[in-house]
XYZ file of C-alpha atoms in Angstrom:
361
model
C 11.421 -11.302 -24.134
C 8.394 -11.225 -21.883
C 9.799 -14.207 -20.066
C 13.268 -12.793 -19.538
C 11.893 -9.373 -18.432
C 9.655 -11.019 -15.960
C 12.552 -13.065 -14.435
C 14.365 -9.611 -13.654
C 11.739 -7.960 -12.409
C 10.521 -10.363 -9.968
C 14.130 -10.930 -8.756
C 13.078 -7.796 -6.932
C 10.457 -9.504 -5.026
C 12.739 -12.545 -4.225
C 15.128 -10.692 -2.823
C 12.526 -9.067 -0.314
C 11.880 -12.417 0.885
C 15.772 -13.720 1.251
C 17.964 -10.664 2.094
C 17.643 -10.157 5.631
C 19.424 -6.765 5.493
C 16.666 -5.390 2.729
C 13.513 -4.837 4.054
C 9.915 -3.885 2.181
C 7.439 -2.076 4.506
C 4.137 -0.357 3.841
C 2.029 1.317 5.964
C -1.938 1.951 5.399
C -4.062 4.360 7.485
C -7.682 5.784 7.255
C -9.263 8.951 7.690
C -12.799 10.246 7.496
C -14.278 13.645 6.840
C -16.805 15.372 8.289
C -18.697 15.527 5.086
C -18.586 12.023 4.716
C -15.469 11.223 2.549
C -13.498 8.277 3.714
C -9.540 8.577 2.898
C -6.972 5.264 2.526
C -3.581 6.554 2.458
C -0.530 4.321 2.361
C 3.289 4.444 1.801
C 5.343 1.849 0.322
C 9.172 1.310 0.916
C 11.959 -0.766 -0.539
C 15.449 0.330 0.279
C 17.355 -2.034 -2.285
C 16.585 -0.374 -5.976
C 14.455 1.983 -8.012
C 11.226 0.385 -7.984
C 10.742 2.569 -11.426
C 6.996 3.234 -9.975
C 4.563 4.295 -12.559
C 0.846 5.724 -12.905
C -1.283 3.776 -15.433
C -4.575 4.455 -16.866
C -6.884 1.707 -17.838
C -9.752 2.166 -19.669
C -13.074 -0.175 -20.090
C -12.719 -2.958 -21.883
C -8.564 -3.177 -21.730
C -7.599 -6.565 -21.705
C -4.185 -8.313 -19.735
C -2.974 -11.839 -19.341
C -1.762 -13.119 -15.816
C 1.767 -14.390 -15.619
C 2.447 -17.787 -14.179
C 5.946 -19.075 -13.348
C 6.000 -20.458 -17.022
C 5.538 -16.856 -18.438
C 2.431 -15.026 -19.429
C 0.349 -17.501 -20.209
C -2.545 -17.462 -16.914
C -6.030 -15.978 -16.667
C -7.012 -13.499 -19.114
C -9.031 -10.247 -17.357
C -10.935 -7.540 -19.146
C -11.528 -4.298 -17.384
C -15.202 -3.492 -16.952
C -14.428 -0.745 -14.825
C -12.085 2.044 -15.689
C -9.340 2.782 -13.168
C -5.773 4.405 -12.318
C -3.388 2.564 -10.401
C 0.357 2.940 -9.362
C 2.799 -0.016 -10.470
C 5.700 -1.003 -9.246
C 9.404 -2.679 -11.773
C 6.662 -3.156 -14.359
C 3.310 -1.390 -15.274
C 1.306 -4.716 -15.084
C 2.144 -5.173 -11.019
C 0.023 -2.318 -9.444
C 0.361 -1.642 -5.927
C -2.497 0.455 -5.299
C -5.040 2.319 -7.398
C -8.853 3.199 -7.478
C -11.750 2.100 -10.057
C -14.361 4.764 -11.532
C -16.954 2.736 -9.181
C -14.936 4.126 -5.836
C -13.499 0.842 -5.043
C -9.952 1.141 -3.397
C -7.229 -1.741 -3.676
C -3.659 -2.272 -2.556
C -1.022 -4.767 -1.686
C 0.988 -4.529 1.361
C 4.155 -7.175 1.406
C 3.356 -9.756 3.860
C 6.668 -11.950 3.954
C 6.773 -15.453 6.019
C 3.376 -15.764 6.533
C 0.974 -15.764 3.693
C 1.363 -19.088 1.447
C -0.545 -19.132 -1.653
C -1.883 -22.657 -3.629
C 1.037 -24.667 -5.531
C 1.009 -23.874 -9.047
C -1.024 -26.117 -11.170
C -1.149 -26.018 -14.978
C -4.545 -28.031 -15.000
C -6.176 -24.672 -13.476
C -3.845 -22.379 -15.342
C -7.165 -19.932 -16.633
C -7.735 -19.621 -13.238
C -4.809 -18.538 -12.129
C -3.777 -14.558 -11.269
C -0.417 -13.510 -9.859
C -0.483 -12.133 -6.460
C 0.783 -8.751 -8.242
C -1.922 -8.588 -10.376
C -4.771 -9.489 -8.320
C -4.955 -5.696 -8.063
C -5.502 -5.064 -11.360
C -7.829 -7.761 -12.041
C -10.223 -6.740 -8.858
C -9.937 -2.654 -9.824
C -11.526 -3.886 -13.340
C -13.784 -6.252 -12.056
C -15.919 -5.261 -8.956
C -17.475 -1.821 -7.537
C -18.039 -3.227 -4.048
C -16.361 -5.340 -1.204
C -19.376 -8.347 -2.134
C -18.022 -8.760 -5.251
C -14.224 -8.674 -4.423
C -15.082 -11.340 -2.413
C -16.563 -13.453 -4.661
C -14.453 -12.767 -7.175
C -11.024 -13.957 -5.094
C -13.457 -16.959 -4.273
C -13.261 -18.049 -7.964
C -10.022 -17.807 -9.060
C -6.353 -18.897 -8.097
C -3.578 -16.795 -6.709
C -0.235 -17.574 -7.344
C 3.298 -16.416 -6.825
C 5.359 -15.501 -10.202
C 8.797 -16.838 -8.400
C 8.238 -18.989 -5.599
C 11.172 -17.190 -3.980
C 9.533 -14.369 -3.719
C 7.709 -12.507 -0.786
C 4.221 -13.155 -0.157
C 1.833 -9.780 0.162
C -1.708 -9.679 1.687
C -4.269 -6.660 0.547
C -6.416 -3.932 1.631
C -10.181 -3.422 -0.136
C -12.403 -0.736 0.681
C -15.406 0.601 -1.209
C -17.561 3.642 -1.300
C -19.911 2.124 1.527
C -16.863 2.500 4.057
C -16.087 -0.842 4.449
C -12.735 -1.898 4.397
C -11.380 -5.743 4.436
C -7.825 -7.235 4.844
C -7.198 -10.065 2.884
C -4.657 -12.894 3.317
C -4.142 -16.149 2.136
C -2.223 -18.950 4.001
C -2.205 -22.293 3.683
C -3.643 -21.867 0.200
C -7.141 -20.850 1.715
C -8.349 -17.276 1.174
C -9.123 -15.354 4.466
C -11.066 -11.777 4.539
C -11.318 -9.687 7.940
C -13.029 -7.102 8.630
C -10.842 -4.129 9.013
C -12.925 -1.341 11.087
C -9.578 0.167 12.419
C -8.696 0.896 9.014
C -4.698 0.508 9.611
C -2.650 -2.339 8.007
C 1.488 -2.641 7.841
C 3.061 -6.046 6.781
C 3.783 -9.493 8.927
C 2.722 -10.814 11.258
C -1.160 -11.433 10.677
C -3.932 -8.836 10.474
C -5.227 -10.641 13.820
C -2.343 -10.974 15.775
C -1.196 -7.185 14.894
C -4.704 -5.952 16.250
C -4.225 -8.297 19.215
C -0.643 -6.667 20.252
C -2.714 -3.517 20.056
C -3.646 -4.454 23.510
C -0.183 -3.793 24.701
C -0.743 -0.655 24.831
C -3.898 0.071 26.173
C -2.163 2.297 29.272
C -1.293 5.002 26.097
C -3.627 7.748 26.218
C -3.461 11.325 23.780
C -2.351 14.589 25.864
C 0.012 14.722 28.973
C 0.552 12.455 31.845
C -0.654 14.383 35.349
C 2.142 15.170 37.894
C 2.645 13.375 41.007
C 5.018 13.114 44.072
C 6.922 9.852 44.950
C 7.692 10.732 48.195
C 9.155 14.571 48.635
C 10.463 14.146 44.880
C 8.050 15.657 42.550
C 7.672 14.049 38.669
C 6.209 16.006 36.105
C 6.564 15.687 32.444
C 9.338 17.178 30.101
C 7.006 18.226 27.881
C 3.829 17.662 25.343
C 2.664 14.497 24.599
C 3.767 12.274 27.836
C 0.625 10.323 27.516
C 2.059 8.451 24.287
C 5.263 7.727 26.418
C 5.807 3.698 25.819
C 4.364 4.131 21.913
C 7.121 2.400 19.961
C 9.279 4.571 17.578
C 11.112 1.245 15.161
C 10.259 1.189 11.913
C 9.541 -2.878 11.962
C 6.073 -3.848 11.109
C 4.194 -4.401 14.589
C 5.567 -0.719 15.797
C 4.383 0.779 12.693
C 1.014 -0.856 12.935
C 0.635 0.871 16.594
C 1.685 4.081 15.997
C -0.575 4.018 12.937
C -3.331 3.374 15.097
C -2.645 5.670 17.779
C -1.911 8.645 15.097
C -4.641 7.780 13.324
C -7.351 7.736 16.386
C -5.971 10.731 17.991
C -6.199 12.933 14.721
C -8.706 15.647 14.693
C -11.654 14.879 12.057
C -11.438 17.545 9.294
C -14.363 19.416 7.469
C -13.772 17.933 3.959
C -12.376 15.484 1.836
C -9.234 17.519 0.899
C -8.060 18.966 4.157
C -8.315 14.850 5.233
C -6.462 13.822 2.277
C -3.441 16.505 3.610
C -3.747 15.490 7.183
C -3.259 12.093 6.016
C 0.031 12.954 3.647
C 1.164 14.857 7.440
C 0.626 11.727 9.376
C 2.238 9.256 7.140
C 5.631 11.857 7.082
C 6.041 9.853 10.525
C 6.702 6.438 8.897
C 8.884 7.492 6.235
C 12.205 5.349 6.004
C 15.597 6.685 5.609
C 17.605 4.475 3.487
C 20.339 3.998 6.057
C 18.204 2.504 8.754
C 17.881 -0.666 6.807
C 21.518 -1.308 6.130
C 24.653 -2.165 8.326
C 27.557 -0.210 8.174
C 25.869 2.040 5.552
C 26.433 -0.382 2.964
C 23.740 0.862 1.006
C 22.977 -0.876 -2.421
C 21.155 1.650 -4.410
C 21.237 5.332 -4.750
C 18.286 6.344 -3.795
C 17.518 9.256 -1.449
C 14.541 7.635 0.237
C 12.995 3.717 1.512
C 9.842 5.302 1.332
C 9.474 5.324 -2.495
C 6.130 6.979 -2.599
C 3.099 7.763 -0.396
C -0.426 7.774 -1.912
C -3.781 9.209 -0.385
C -7.271 8.251 -1.803
C -10.301 10.037 -1.646
C -12.995 7.402 -2.767
C -16.039 9.159 -2.386
C -14.887 12.047 -4.668
C -12.628 9.609 -7.158
C -9.670 11.030 -6.774
C -6.088 9.447 -5.981
C -2.909 11.600 -4.765
C 0.277 10.975 -4.500
C 4.542 12.321 -3.821
C 7.502 10.551 -4.127
C 10.556 10.307 -2.775
C 11.980 12.378 -5.929
C 9.332 15.022 -5.068
C 7.790 15.636 -2.160
C 4.786 17.981 -3.920
C 1.321 16.175 -4.043
C 0.001 15.508 -7.406
C -3.870 14.615 -7.561
C -5.486 12.350 -10.557
C -9.315 13.184 -10.687
C -11.087 9.905 -11.992
C -14.176 12.318 -12.953
C -12.410 14.209 -15.828
C -11.321 11.084 -17.223
C -14.136 9.031 -20.130
C -12.898 5.769 -19.177
C -14.896 4.676 -22.442
C -12.423 7.067 -24.924
C -9.363 7.294 -22.969
C -6.115 5.149 -24.372
C -4.240 2.663 -21.830
C -1.593 4.389 -20.782
C 1.628 4.390 -18.434
C 4.153 7.024 -17.539
C 6.613 7.468 -14.707
C 4.985 8.949 -11.402
C 8.437 11.708 -11.906
C 9.402 13.278 -14.812
C 12.944 14.305 -12.902
C 14.154 12.488 -10.421
C 15.309 15.123 -8.277
C 13.414 17.630 -5.614
C 13.044 20.501 -6.963
C 14.091 23.613 -4.773
C 12.597 26.650 -5.550
C 14.379 29.572 -4.683
C 12.197 32.585 -2.609
C 12.087 35.598 -4.555
C 13.045 38.819 -2.405
C 11.628 41.774 -3.215
């Protein structure tokens, strides 16, 4: 039964790589507040179906086993640290999470550019599925140095060779952030001092591409004369003329970098969290944008299925969804990970945006 269920779930991820009109997109940003908090925020998109996302609470000592192309027979891993994660399709597939040590981890789709090691039954006990690497890292590591060491000791494989590859973002309480990409079977870490991440192409390419927008700046362009003709901005923000507005990963990367960098620094962590949600409003993808002739395959209100924001300093992870734009929070400091039981529950109790009537008195 587990084998059948896995194939059904992974079919969704395989479709992301092979169906051109269905897109998978993620946009990540990082903000810092004046009181020293580091805030990591991201979206997750998929317009083909409802990902049935869940939050999971994983206690210390919880044991999981990785999937492989053959079933659930990969490496066994035990949580040294408790954590909270947001899973897609199956509770084992945590796409974003935070552990009690303050380590943040998340996966972002990386189609056509990544390549994992080929699955080899001789090293099955070291094999970890790409969609379970976040879970394994959150349960095992407390900082970036430990993440790098841990990744070097495992073999990351795909459950289904047809599925899209992913890359990962990791950050710890020191403020250090890295991107992991596996290409040609080799794990490569990149220091992410900018704090932005989207999808393909590679992180290095995205950083180089930013130089194409060196002329952009916050504020308004100065008026000037072209002979006897006076040229002046139509309105605010003319310094950003040329900022790409489409939903492709390179354009979202550039837009996120400029929105993040020009945002005023907030006094405290919670204000920075709220600011991050506001910035990421600009990256919500309407369902119809991804499909020709309005042939939308799923009855969902948005391709942006959820947005999360993580306060690593104060150990709080926040989220909102396509069904409910209210921001909800899980405070890890209020969870006793030595006693709590494993739990997986839907991000939304009701899959319908609540509308609150205004009482007129």
